[in-house]
Amino acid sequence: MDKKVGVYICSGCEIGKAIDVEKLSQLASSEQNVTVCNNHASLCSVQGFDLINNDIEKESLDNIIIAACSPRVKTDIFDFTENILVERTNIREQVAWCMEQGEEDTQMAAEDYLRMAITKVNNIDIPKPFIAENISSDILVVGGGITGITAAIEGANAGYKVHIVEKEEKLGGWLNKLYKQIPYSAPYSQLKEIEINEKIKELQQNSLIEIHTSAIIKEISGQPGQFNVSLFNGLEQNVTVGSIVTATGWKPYDASKLSHLGYGNPKVLTNVEFEELVKNSTEKELPKNILFIQCAGSRDKDHLPYCSSLCCGTSLKQATYIRELSPESNVFIVYKDIRTLGLYEEFYMEVQKDDQIFFTKGEIQGVTENNTNLNVSIKDTLIGDDISISVDMIVLATGMVPNGTEDLNLNYRLGKGLPELKYNFSDSHFICFPYETRRTGIYAAGSLRSPMDIASSKSDACGAMLKAIQSIEATKRGESVHPRSGDKSY
Ligand code: SF4
Ligand code: SF4
């Protein structure tokens, strides 16, 4: 069947000043022999749209070429029925706005753009999407920490059935081990109580969420829209889901590699161990002098080369509650830099107001034990001198290491887990596609893809869940999800 092509050339936005639109129109009608060719002073106006729409009905046009502005703009206006193929050729930004007005070259460039557009529509058809049968709208969330819980609640609130899988008996992840949370909202001065129990309750009360605790994934096979998941928690259960959000979280850096900072001595704890100690102690009696070593095994080429972005905030939090629990205490924080991202700077400034929290920038030269105390030798880079501080306890601000995704047990030739970057964070493209992994239909959220705090993990969970939903809906329509979102010709 012959194509019926309508060409519409806009003379608005100074196109008419730069290009002889009449001449361009004659080229379309005579040389290229299109069905209809019309010019208009503003194709994006109601009159311009009506002109095109009337021609579509009158001439039964099935291909429309808009020679006007960039195809990135006015997409909502130049949106006709599904059966009409619309090709936008950009004679505004790429010709009229960047070339000399009225020059022969300018006219020739516009003519070439129009010829290319006409040739293109004459040689392509509207792609027919491949629509698979039995697409599942259910979503699997892997990991029952704050990220997974938030993702599951968000997915269910959007109307999707969610299966959440946690290998531990209890939901909540690291938040179960925290004594207090860093203040994450204005005025950033008061530590927050742990909020996980309310979240777990909300999860349990949602009828669209099925919780699988003490459960492992034996295998995931299939494809977007049709992932077959085999779960095991004493009994085997098979579920089919349309997409997956993985939030398998993080673990602390292995402190046994930090003996040069005193680890191995019972008075030297990691930040995670210290948090648990305080949470679990009934008396909350703490030593009088406590020193924090920041970047313990982080930003160090022999250990973790990256910054975990969270451990400075954690030390500030721990220093705050030490001082609240034990007003006689002295806290020392030795840092390379204090990194409190965004508005956490407000919290840092609040902590600095306490005279008994002493900050200094320095490099740890060594840790020795002297009678009942620990002596920390520091090359103080602020005052340019060596100092020594005698304390009762040292807390190492260790960093975050991603847990990895091998537990997904993907039945793919390319491996059981998701492809990872240099430091084992899963990634597709950190900036353009933060939640996408290199497995379509499987999305990563939380500290699995980058070190992050609780507030960031929660917003990350929303982003990844949104992508999981988009994946299901795009699969139902037979469209690609990313990077060419909406493409039916893949
Ligand atoms: S915005 Fe586009 S369609 Fe509207 S007048 Fe300008 S070039 Fe024409
Ligand atoms: S957050 Fe602070 S302690 Fe942690 S790695 Fe970064 S600079 Fe070091």
Short mmCIF file of C-alpha atoms in Angstrom, two decimals, residues 1-487:
data_model
loop_
_atom_site.label_atom_id
_atom_site.label_comp_id
_atom_site.label_asym_id
_atom_site.label_seq_id
_atom_site.Cartn_x
_atom_site.Cartn_y
_atom_site.Cartn_z
CA MET A 1 0.00 0.00 0.00
CA ASP A 2 1.31 3.45 -0.94
CA LYS A 3 2.16 5.68 1.96
CA LYS A 4 0.23 8.88 2.41
CA VAL A 5 2.71 11.44 3.65
CA GLY A 6 1.78 14.88 4.94
CA VAL A 7 4.55 17.46 5.36
CA TYR A 8 4.03 20.45 7.66
CA ILE A 9 6.57 23.25 7.76
CA CYS A 10 6.52 25.81 10.53
CA SER A 11 7.64 29.37 9.87
CA GLY A 12 7.39 30.41 13.53
CA CYS A 13 10.28 30.91 15.98
CA GLU A 14 12.19 32.85 13.29
CA ILE A 15 12.31 29.88 10.93
CA GLY A 16 10.48 32.00 8.33
CA LYS A 17 13.18 34.67 8.57
CA ALA A 18 16.03 32.25 8.00
CA ILE A 19 14.49 29.95 5.41
CA ASP A 20 12.28 30.43 2.36
CA VAL A 21 9.48 28.22 3.63
CA GLU A 22 7.50 28.44 0.37
CA LYS A 23 10.46 27.11 -1.58
CA LEU A 24 10.91 24.32 0.95
CA SER A 25 7.27 23.46 0.58
CA GLN A 26 7.57 23.24 -3.23
CA LEU A 27 10.45 20.79 -2.81
CA ALA A 28 8.23 18.50 -0.76
CA SER A 29 5.35 18.71 -3.24
CA SER A 30 7.21 18.52 -6.54
CA GLU A 31 10.53 16.74 -6.00
CA GLN A 32 9.40 14.38 -3.24
CA ASN A 33 5.80 14.00 -4.34
CA VAL A 34 4.20 13.87 -0.90
CA THR A 35 0.41 13.71 -0.54
CA VAL A 36 -0.01 17.04 1.26
CA CYS A 37 2.36 19.86 2.13
CA ASN A 38 1.33 22.88 4.19
CA ASN A 39 3.06 25.76 5.92
CA HIS A 40 1.90 27.44 9.09
CA ALA A 41 3.14 30.32 11.23
CA SER A 42 2.77 28.29 14.41
CA LEU A 43 2.24 24.57 14.01
CA CYS A 44 2.08 24.07 17.76
CA SER A 45 -0.94 26.38 18.07
CA VAL A 46 -4.49 25.05 18.13
CA GLN A 47 -4.92 26.19 14.52
CA GLY A 48 -1.69 24.46 13.49
CA PHE A 49 -2.69 21.21 15.16
CA ASP A 50 -6.20 21.38 13.63
CA LEU A 51 -4.69 21.91 10.18
CA ILE A 52 -2.74 18.66 10.50
CA ASN A 53 -5.58 16.76 12.10
CA ASN A 54 -8.08 17.79 9.41
CA ASP A 55 -5.67 16.67 6.68
CA ILE A 56 -5.20 13.32 8.43
CA GLU A 57 -8.95 12.74 8.24
CA LYS A 58 -9.52 14.21 4.78
CA GLU A 59 -6.53 12.65 3.03
CA SER A 60 -6.23 9.50 5.18
CA LEU A 61 -2.61 10.38 5.95
CA ASP A 62 -0.57 7.70 7.70
CA ASN A 63 2.79 9.50 7.91
CA ILE A 64 3.29 13.04 9.20
CA ILE A 65 6.49 15.04 8.93
CA ILE A 66 6.80 18.09 11.15
CA ALA A 67 9.59 20.38 9.96
CA ALA A 68 9.87 22.75 12.90
CA CYS A 69 11.52 22.69 16.31
CA SER A 70 13.50 19.97 18.06
CA PRO A 71 11.74 16.60 18.50
CA ARG A 72 12.52 16.95 22.20
CA VAL A 73 9.91 19.70 22.60
CA LYS A 74 6.16 19.90 21.97
CA THR A 75 5.93 16.11 22.09
CA ASP A 76 2.55 16.33 23.79
CA ILE A 77 1.14 18.41 20.92
CA PHE A 78 2.45 16.43 17.96
CA ASP A 79 0.99 13.21 19.27
CA PHE A 80 -1.60 11.81 16.90
CA THR A 81 -3.20 8.37 16.95
CA GLU A 82 -1.10 5.22 17.34
CA ASN A 83 -1.46 4.42 13.65
CA ILE A 84 0.16 7.64 12.48
CA LEU A 85 3.93 7.65 12.15
CA VAL A 86 5.26 11.08 13.14
CA GLU A 87 8.73 12.18 12.07
CA ARG A 88 10.09 15.44 13.44
CA THR A 89 12.84 17.21 11.54
CA ASN A 90 14.59 19.98 13.38
CA ILE A 91 14.94 23.02 11.14
CA ARG A 92 14.76 25.44 14.05
CA GLU A 93 17.72 24.67 16.36
CA GLN A 94 19.76 22.86 13.72
CA VAL A 95 19.21 25.31 10.85
CA ALA A 96 17.39 28.58 11.51
CA TRP A 97 18.98 29.30 14.88
CA CYS A 98 22.53 28.32 14.07
CA MET A 99 23.03 29.43 10.45
CA GLU A 100 22.96 32.79 8.68
CA GLN A 101 19.45 33.93 7.87
CA GLY A 102 18.58 33.96 4.16
CA GLU A 103 21.85 32.39 3.02
CA GLU A 104 21.88 29.76 0.28
CA ASP A 105 23.61 27.27 2.60
CA THR A 106 20.89 27.74 5.19
CA GLN A 107 18.20 26.98 2.63
CA MET A 108 20.12 23.96 1.35
CA ALA A 109 20.55 22.61 4.87
CA ALA A 110 16.81 22.88 5.51
CA GLU A 111 16.11 21.15 2.19
CA ASP A 112 18.47 18.31 3.07
CA TYR A 113 16.85 17.84 6.47
CA LEU A 114 13.44 17.66 4.79
CA ARG A 115 14.65 15.20 2.12
CA MET A 116 16.11 12.97 4.82
CA ALA A 117 12.87 13.01 6.79
CA ILE A 118 10.78 12.14 3.73
CA THR A 119 13.19 9.36 2.72
CA LYS A 120 13.08 8.00 6.25
CA VAL A 121 9.28 7.77 6.47
CA ASN A 122 9.14 6.23 2.99
CA ASN A 123 11.40 3.45 4.19
CA ILE A 124 10.12 2.60 7.64
CA ASP A 125 6.90 1.25 9.08
CA ILE A 126 5.36 1.61 12.50
CA PRO A 127 7.02 -1.15 14.52
CA LYS A 128 4.73 -3.91 15.68
CA PRO A 129 5.40 -4.58 19.36
CA PHE A 130 6.02 -8.11 20.55
CA ILE A 131 3.50 -8.69 23.29
CA ALA A 132 4.13 -11.79 25.33
CA GLU A 133 1.31 -13.66 27.01
CA ASN A 134 0.97 -14.16 30.74
CA ILE A 135 2.91 -11.11 31.89
CA SER A 136 2.97 -11.02 35.67
CA SER A 137 2.34 -7.74 37.45
CA ASP A 138 3.83 -9.02 40.71
CA ILE A 139 7.15 -7.70 41.95
CA LEU A 140 9.87 -9.45 43.93
CA VAL A 141 11.85 -7.45 46.49
CA VAL A 142 15.04 -9.10 47.68
CA GLY A 143 16.19 -7.92 51.10
CA GLY A 144 14.16 -7.04 54.17
CA GLY A 145 16.13 -4.03 55.42
CA ILE A 146 14.87 -0.47 55.31
CA THR A 147 15.44 -0.26 51.54
CA GLY A 148 13.58 -3.47 50.74
CA ILE A 149 10.77 -2.68 53.18
CA THR A 150 10.31 0.81 51.71
CA ALA A 151 10.36 -0.56 48.16
CA ALA A 152 7.75 -3.21 49.02
CA ILE A 153 5.42 -0.69 50.68
CA GLU A 154 5.76 1.74 47.77
CA GLY A 155 5.05 -1.00 45.22
CA ALA A 156 2.00 -2.23 47.13
CA ASN A 157 0.72 1.32 47.60
CA ALA A 158 0.88 1.69 43.83
CA GLY A 159 -1.39 -1.37 43.54
CA TYR A 160 1.12 -4.13 42.76
CA LYS A 161 1.41 -7.41 44.62
CA VAL A 162 4.86 -7.66 46.17
CA HIS A 163 6.82 -10.65 47.47
CA ILE A 164 9.55 -9.59 49.89
CA VAL A 165 12.27 -12.13 50.65
CA GLU A 166 14.59 -11.88 53.65
CA LYS A 167 17.12 -14.56 54.52
CA GLU A 168 17.13 -13.65 58.23
CA GLU A 169 14.31 -14.59 60.56
CA LYS A 170 13.59 -10.96 61.35
CA LEU A 171 12.90 -8.05 59.03
CA GLY A 172 14.63 -4.72 59.54
CA GLY A 173 18.29 -5.37 58.72
CA TRP A 174 20.82 -2.97 60.19
CA LEU A 175 18.18 -0.75 61.76
CA ASN A 176 17.52 -3.48 64.32
CA LYS A 177 21.07 -2.98 65.56
CA LEU A 178 21.02 0.79 65.86
CA TYR A 179 20.62 2.66 69.13
CA LYS A 180 19.74 6.00 67.49
CA GLN A 181 19.46 7.43 63.99
CA ILE A 182 21.25 10.43 62.56
CA PRO A 183 18.87 13.41 62.34
CA TYR A 184 17.83 13.54 58.70
CA SER A 185 15.44 16.47 58.75
CA ALA A 186 15.51 20.07 59.94
CA PRO A 187 16.77 21.29 62.36
CA TYR A 188 19.28 18.38 62.21
CA SER A 189 20.04 18.70 65.90
CA GLN A 190 18.19 15.91 67.75
CA LEU A 191 19.02 12.26 67.20
CA LYS A 192 16.08 10.24 65.92
CA GLU A 193 14.57 7.18 67.52
CA ILE A 194 14.74 4.00 65.46
CA GLU A 195 11.77 3.92 63.13
CA ILE A 196 11.92 0.39 61.79
CA ASN A 197 9.14 -1.18 63.88
CA GLU A 198 6.46 1.12 62.44
CA LYS A 199 7.69 0.32 58.95
CA ILE A 200 7.58 -3.43 59.59
CA LYS A 201 4.05 -3.06 60.95
CA GLU A 202 2.99 -1.12 57.87
CA LEU A 203 4.49 -3.85 55.71
CA GLN A 204 2.75 -6.63 57.62
CA GLN A 205 -0.61 -4.89 57.46
CA ASN A 206 -0.55 -4.43 53.71
CA SER A 207 -2.62 -7.18 52.12
CA LEU A 208 -0.75 -6.85 48.82
CA ILE A 209 2.57 -7.81 50.41
CA GLU A 210 3.58 -11.42 50.96
CA ILE A 211 6.50 -11.73 53.38
CA HIS A 212 8.98 -14.59 53.10
CA THR A 213 11.45 -14.55 56.03
CA SER A 214 14.20 -17.13 56.70
CA ALA A 215 13.96 -17.67 52.97
CA ILE A 216 16.54 -18.02 50.25
CA ILE A 217 16.20 -17.81 46.50
CA LYS A 218 17.07 -21.16 44.99
CA GLU A 219 16.80 -19.92 41.44
CA ILE A 220 15.51 -17.11 39.26
CA SER A 221 14.97 -17.81 35.59
CA GLY A 222 13.01 -16.17 32.82
CA GLN A 223 12.77 -12.64 31.57
CA PRO A 224 11.06 -9.31 32.26
CA GLY A 225 7.37 -9.92 32.81
CA GLN A 226 7.99 -13.62 33.37
CA PHE A 227 10.62 -14.24 36.05
CA ASN A 228 10.16 -17.63 37.66
CA VAL A 229 11.38 -17.50 41.24
CA SER A 230 11.97 -20.56 43.34
CA LEU A 231 11.98 -19.72 47.06
CA PHE A 232 12.92 -22.00 49.93
CA ASN A 233 12.21 -21.53 53.63
CA GLY A 234 11.88 -25.13 54.65
CA LEU A 235 9.27 -25.57 51.97
CA GLU A 236 9.74 -24.79 48.32
CA GLN A 237 7.49 -22.14 46.81
CA ASN A 238 7.44 -20.95 43.23
CA VAL A 239 6.25 -17.50 42.27
CA THR A 240 6.18 -15.66 38.96
CA VAL A 241 6.98 -11.98 38.99
CA GLY A 242 7.25 -9.30 36.34
CA SER A 243 10.24 -7.47 37.79
CA ILE A 244 12.67 -7.53 40.69
CA VAL A 245 14.07 -4.95 43.09
CA THR A 246 17.21 -6.12 44.78
CA ALA A 247 18.18 -4.46 48.05
CA THR A 248 20.67 -6.87 49.52
CA GLY A 249 22.49 -4.13 51.41
CA TRP A 250 25.97 -3.92 52.84
CA LYS A 251 28.38 -5.27 55.39
CA PRO A 252 31.06 -3.43 57.37
CA TYR A 253 34.62 -3.50 56.13
CA ASP A 254 36.58 -6.38 57.64
CA ALA A 255 38.22 -4.72 60.67
CA SER A 256 40.58 -7.66 61.24
CA LYS A 257 42.68 -6.00 58.52
CA LEU A 258 43.04 -2.88 60.70
CA SER A 259 45.42 -4.14 63.39
CA HIS A 260 47.61 -1.06 62.78
CA LEU A 261 44.72 0.95 64.25
CA GLY A 262 44.57 -1.28 67.29
CA TYR A 263 41.78 -3.60 66.19
CA GLY A 264 42.12 -6.89 68.01
CA ASN A 265 42.44 -5.11 71.35
CA PRO A 266 39.11 -5.50 73.18
CA LYS A 267 39.04 -1.74 73.81
CA VAL A 268 39.06 -1.04 70.09
CA LEU A 269 35.66 -1.47 68.46
CA THR A 270 34.23 -0.73 65.06
CA ASN A 271 31.40 1.79 64.80
CA VAL A 272 28.96 -1.10 64.22
CA GLU A 273 30.20 -2.97 67.31
CA PHE A 274 30.04 0.19 69.40
CA GLU A 275 26.45 0.86 68.30
CA GLU A 276 25.41 -2.65 69.29
CA LEU A 277 27.25 -2.37 72.60
CA VAL A 278 25.32 0.77 73.52
CA LYS A 279 22.01 -0.55 72.26
CA ASN A 280 22.31 -3.80 74.19
CA SER A 281 23.73 -2.42 77.43
CA THR A 282 21.09 -1.84 80.05
CA GLU A 283 23.14 0.52 82.21
CA LYS A 284 24.52 2.49 79.25
CA GLU A 285 27.73 3.08 81.21
CA LEU A 286 30.47 4.21 78.90
CA PRO A 287 34.21 4.86 79.36
CA LYS A 288 35.15 8.47 80.10
CA ASN A 289 37.49 9.12 77.15
CA ILE A 290 36.60 7.76 73.74
CA LEU A 291 38.45 8.46 70.51
CA PHE A 292 37.04 8.00 67.02
CA ILE A 293 39.36 7.23 64.12
CA GLN A 294 37.67 8.33 60.91
CA CYS A 295 38.30 6.70 57.54
CA ALA A 296 39.41 3.52 59.31
CA GLY A 297 40.29 1.43 56.28
CA SER A 298 38.58 3.91 53.94
CA ARG A 299 40.07 6.29 51.39
CA ASP A 300 43.11 4.08 51.68
CA LYS A 301 44.61 2.35 48.66
CA ASP A 302 45.46 -0.71 50.78
CA HIS A 303 41.89 -1.13 51.98
CA LEU A 304 38.74 0.59 50.65
CA PRO A 305 39.82 3.37 48.28
CA TYR A 306 36.42 5.05 48.35
CA CYS A 307 34.57 7.17 50.88
CA SER A 308 31.51 5.53 52.39
CA SER A 309 29.89 8.95 52.90
CA LEU A 310 28.11 7.80 56.05
CA CYS A 311 30.74 7.02 58.69
CA CYS A 312 31.42 10.68 59.52
CA GLY A 313 27.73 11.18 60.27
CA THR A 314 27.71 7.96 62.30
CA SER A 315 30.64 9.14 64.45
CA LEU A 316 28.92 12.50 65.00
CA LYS A 317 25.80 10.64 66.06
CA GLN A 318 27.72 8.34 68.39
CA ALA A 319 29.65 11.28 69.88
CA THR A 320 26.32 13.01 70.52
CA TYR A 321 24.77 10.12 72.40
CA ILE A 322 27.96 9.41 74.34
CA ARG A 323 27.80 12.96 75.63
CA GLU A 324 24.07 12.65 76.39
CA LEU A 325 24.51 9.35 78.25
CA SER A 326 27.68 10.35 80.02
CA PRO A 327 27.98 14.12 80.55
CA GLU A 328 31.46 13.74 82.10
CA SER A 329 32.85 12.06 79.01
CA ASN A 330 35.37 13.46 76.54
CA VAL A 331 35.14 12.54 72.87
CA PHE A 332 37.99 12.93 70.38
CA ILE A 333 37.41 12.67 66.64
CA VAL A 334 40.48 12.37 64.42
CA TYR A 335 39.63 12.79 60.78
CA LYS A 336 41.16 13.08 57.33
CA ASP A 337 38.16 15.22 56.36
CA ILE A 338 34.71 15.37 57.87
CA ARG A 339 32.28 14.60 55.09
CA THR A 340 28.70 15.35 56.01
CA LEU A 341 26.82 15.50 52.75
CA GLY A 342 24.17 18.09 52.01
CA LEU A 343 22.25 19.40 54.99
CA TYR A 344 23.98 16.98 57.39
CA GLU A 345 26.45 19.84 57.61
CA GLU A 346 23.91 21.44 59.96
CA PHE A 347 24.25 18.43 62.27
CA TYR A 348 28.05 18.70 62.12
CA MET A 349 27.85 22.35 63.14
CA GLU A 350 25.52 21.42 65.99
CA VAL A 351 27.96 18.78 67.30
CA GLN A 352 30.85 21.26 67.07
CA LYS A 353 29.12 23.43 69.68
CA ASP A 354 29.99 20.88 72.37
CA ASP A 355 33.37 21.81 73.91
CA GLN A 356 33.93 18.26 75.11
CA ILE A 357 33.87 16.89 71.60
CA PHE A 358 37.35 17.60 70.28
CA PHE A 359 37.95 17.47 66.52
CA THR A 360 41.33 17.38 64.86
CA LYS A 361 42.63 16.52 61.43
CA GLY A 362 45.47 14.09 61.46
CA GLU A 363 47.04 10.82 60.50
CA ILE A 364 47.21 7.99 63.01
CA GLN A 365 50.83 7.01 63.63
CA GLY A 366 50.10 4.14 65.99
CA VAL A 367 48.04 2.79 68.84
CA THR A 368 49.69 1.35 71.96
CA GLU A 369 48.35 0.13 75.27
CA ASN A 370 49.69 1.65 78.45
CA ASN A 371 48.40 0.20 81.73
CA THR A 372 44.67 0.57 81.40
CA ASN A 373 44.73 3.18 78.64
CA LEU A 374 45.25 3.29 74.92
CA ASN A 375 47.71 5.84 73.60
CA VAL A 376 47.01 7.15 70.14
CA SER A 377 49.90 8.87 68.36
CA ILE A 378 48.72 11.36 65.78
CA LYS A 379 50.50 13.48 63.22
CA ASP A 380 48.21 16.48 63.60
CA THR A 381 48.02 18.12 60.21
CA LEU A 382 46.12 21.16 61.51
CA ILE A 383 48.80 22.33 63.95
CA GLY A 384 51.66 20.60 62.10
CA ASP A 385 52.88 18.71 65.16
CA ASP A 386 52.80 15.23 66.63
CA ILE A 387 50.35 14.72 69.47
CA SER A 388 49.39 11.81 71.66
CA ILE A 389 45.99 11.23 73.25
CA SER A 390 45.35 8.77 76.04
CA VAL A 391 41.86 7.25 75.97
CA ASP A 392 39.82 4.37 77.38
CA MET A 393 38.28 3.22 74.14
CA ILE A 394 38.76 3.64 70.39
CA VAL A 395 35.96 3.46 67.83
CA LEU A 396 36.98 2.79 64.25
CA ALA A 397 34.74 4.48 61.69
CA THR A 398 34.79 1.65 59.18
CA GLY A 399 33.20 1.85 55.75
CA MET A 400 30.52 -0.02 53.83
CA VAL A 401 31.07 -2.95 51.50
CA PRO A 402 28.22 -4.08 49.22
CA ASN A 403 26.80 -7.52 49.94
CA GLY A 404 26.72 -8.49 46.29
CA THR A 405 23.92 -10.21 44.44
CA GLU A 406 25.03 -13.82 44.08
CA ASP A 407 22.08 -14.76 46.30
CA LEU A 408 19.76 -13.96 43.40
CA ASN A 409 20.90 -17.27 41.89
CA LEU A 410 20.05 -16.16 38.39
CA ASN A 411 19.88 -19.06 36.02
CA TYR A 412 21.69 -17.07 33.35
CA ARG A 413 24.78 -18.09 31.43
CA LEU A 414 26.29 -14.74 32.41
CA GLY A 415 26.34 -15.50 36.12
CA LYS A 416 24.25 -15.91 39.25
CA GLY A 417 24.51 -12.28 40.31
CA LEU A 418 24.41 -8.89 38.67
CA PRO A 419 27.46 -7.47 36.91
CA GLU A 420 29.40 -5.27 39.28
CA LEU A 421 31.81 -2.37 39.09
CA LYS A 422 35.36 -2.25 40.42
CA TYR A 423 34.40 -2.16 44.10
CA ASN A 424 31.52 -4.62 43.71
CA PHE A 425 28.71 -2.09 43.52
CA SER A 426 26.15 -3.14 40.93
CA ASP A 427 25.70 -0.62 38.16
CA SER A 428 24.40 0.07 34.72
CA HIS A 429 25.21 3.76 34.43
CA PHE A 430 25.53 5.68 37.69
CA ILE A 431 24.24 8.99 36.32
CA CYS A 432 21.81 8.16 33.53
CA PHE A 433 20.42 4.87 34.82
CA PRO A 434 21.02 4.75 38.57
CA TYR A 435 18.61 1.91 39.38
CA GLU A 436 19.01 -0.15 36.23
CA THR A 437 21.36 -3.07 36.39
CA ARG A 438 22.75 -4.81 33.36
CA ARG A 439 19.88 -7.32 33.62
CA THR A 440 16.66 -5.84 32.27
CA GLY A 441 13.78 -6.08 34.71
CA ILE A 442 16.07 -6.29 37.75
CA TYR A 443 16.71 -3.04 39.63
CA ALA A 444 19.15 -2.21 42.42
CA ALA A 445 18.41 -0.01 45.39
CA GLY A 446 20.28 1.18 48.44
CA SER A 447 23.83 0.53 49.53
CA LEU A 448 24.09 -2.34 47.10
CA ARG A 449 24.75 0.22 44.40
CA SER A 450 26.47 2.96 46.39
CA PRO A 451 27.24 3.66 50.07
CA MET A 452 24.31 5.62 51.45
CA ASP A 453 22.44 6.58 54.60
CA ILE A 454 18.94 5.61 55.69
CA ALA A 455 17.19 8.62 54.15
CA SER A 456 18.93 8.09 50.80
CA SER A 457 18.19 4.36 50.92
CA LYS A 458 14.50 5.09 51.33
CA SER A 459 14.35 7.47 48.38
CA ASP A 460 16.47 5.01 46.40
CA ALA A 461 13.91 2.30 47.15
CA CYS A 462 11.16 4.49 45.67
CA GLY A 463 13.20 5.10 42.52
CA ALA A 464 14.00 1.43 41.99
CA MET A 465 10.41 0.38 42.63
CA LEU A 466 9.19 2.96 40.12
CA LYS A 467 11.57 1.44 37.56
CA ALA A 468 10.32 -2.06 38.38
CA ILE A 469 6.75 -0.89 37.76
CA GLN A 470 7.75 0.84 34.51
CA SER A 471 9.42 -2.37 33.40
CA ILE A 472 6.23 -4.38 33.89
CA GLU A 473 4.03 -1.81 32.17
CA ALA A 474 6.45 -1.38 29.25
CA THR A 475 6.69 -5.16 28.84
CA LYS A 476 2.90 -5.38 28.70
CA ARG A 477 2.91 -2.82 25.88
CA GLY A 478 5.75 -4.59 24.07
CA GLU A 479 8.13 -1.66 24.54
CA SER A 480 11.74 -1.57 25.62
CA VAL A 481 12.38 -0.23 29.10
CA HIS A 482 15.81 1.30 28.81
CA PRO A 483 17.90 2.84 27.41
CA ARG A 484 15.57 3.42 24.44
CA SER A 485 12.51 3.66 26.62
CA GLY A 486 9.27 3.17 24.69
CA ASP A 487 10.96 1.68 21.62
#
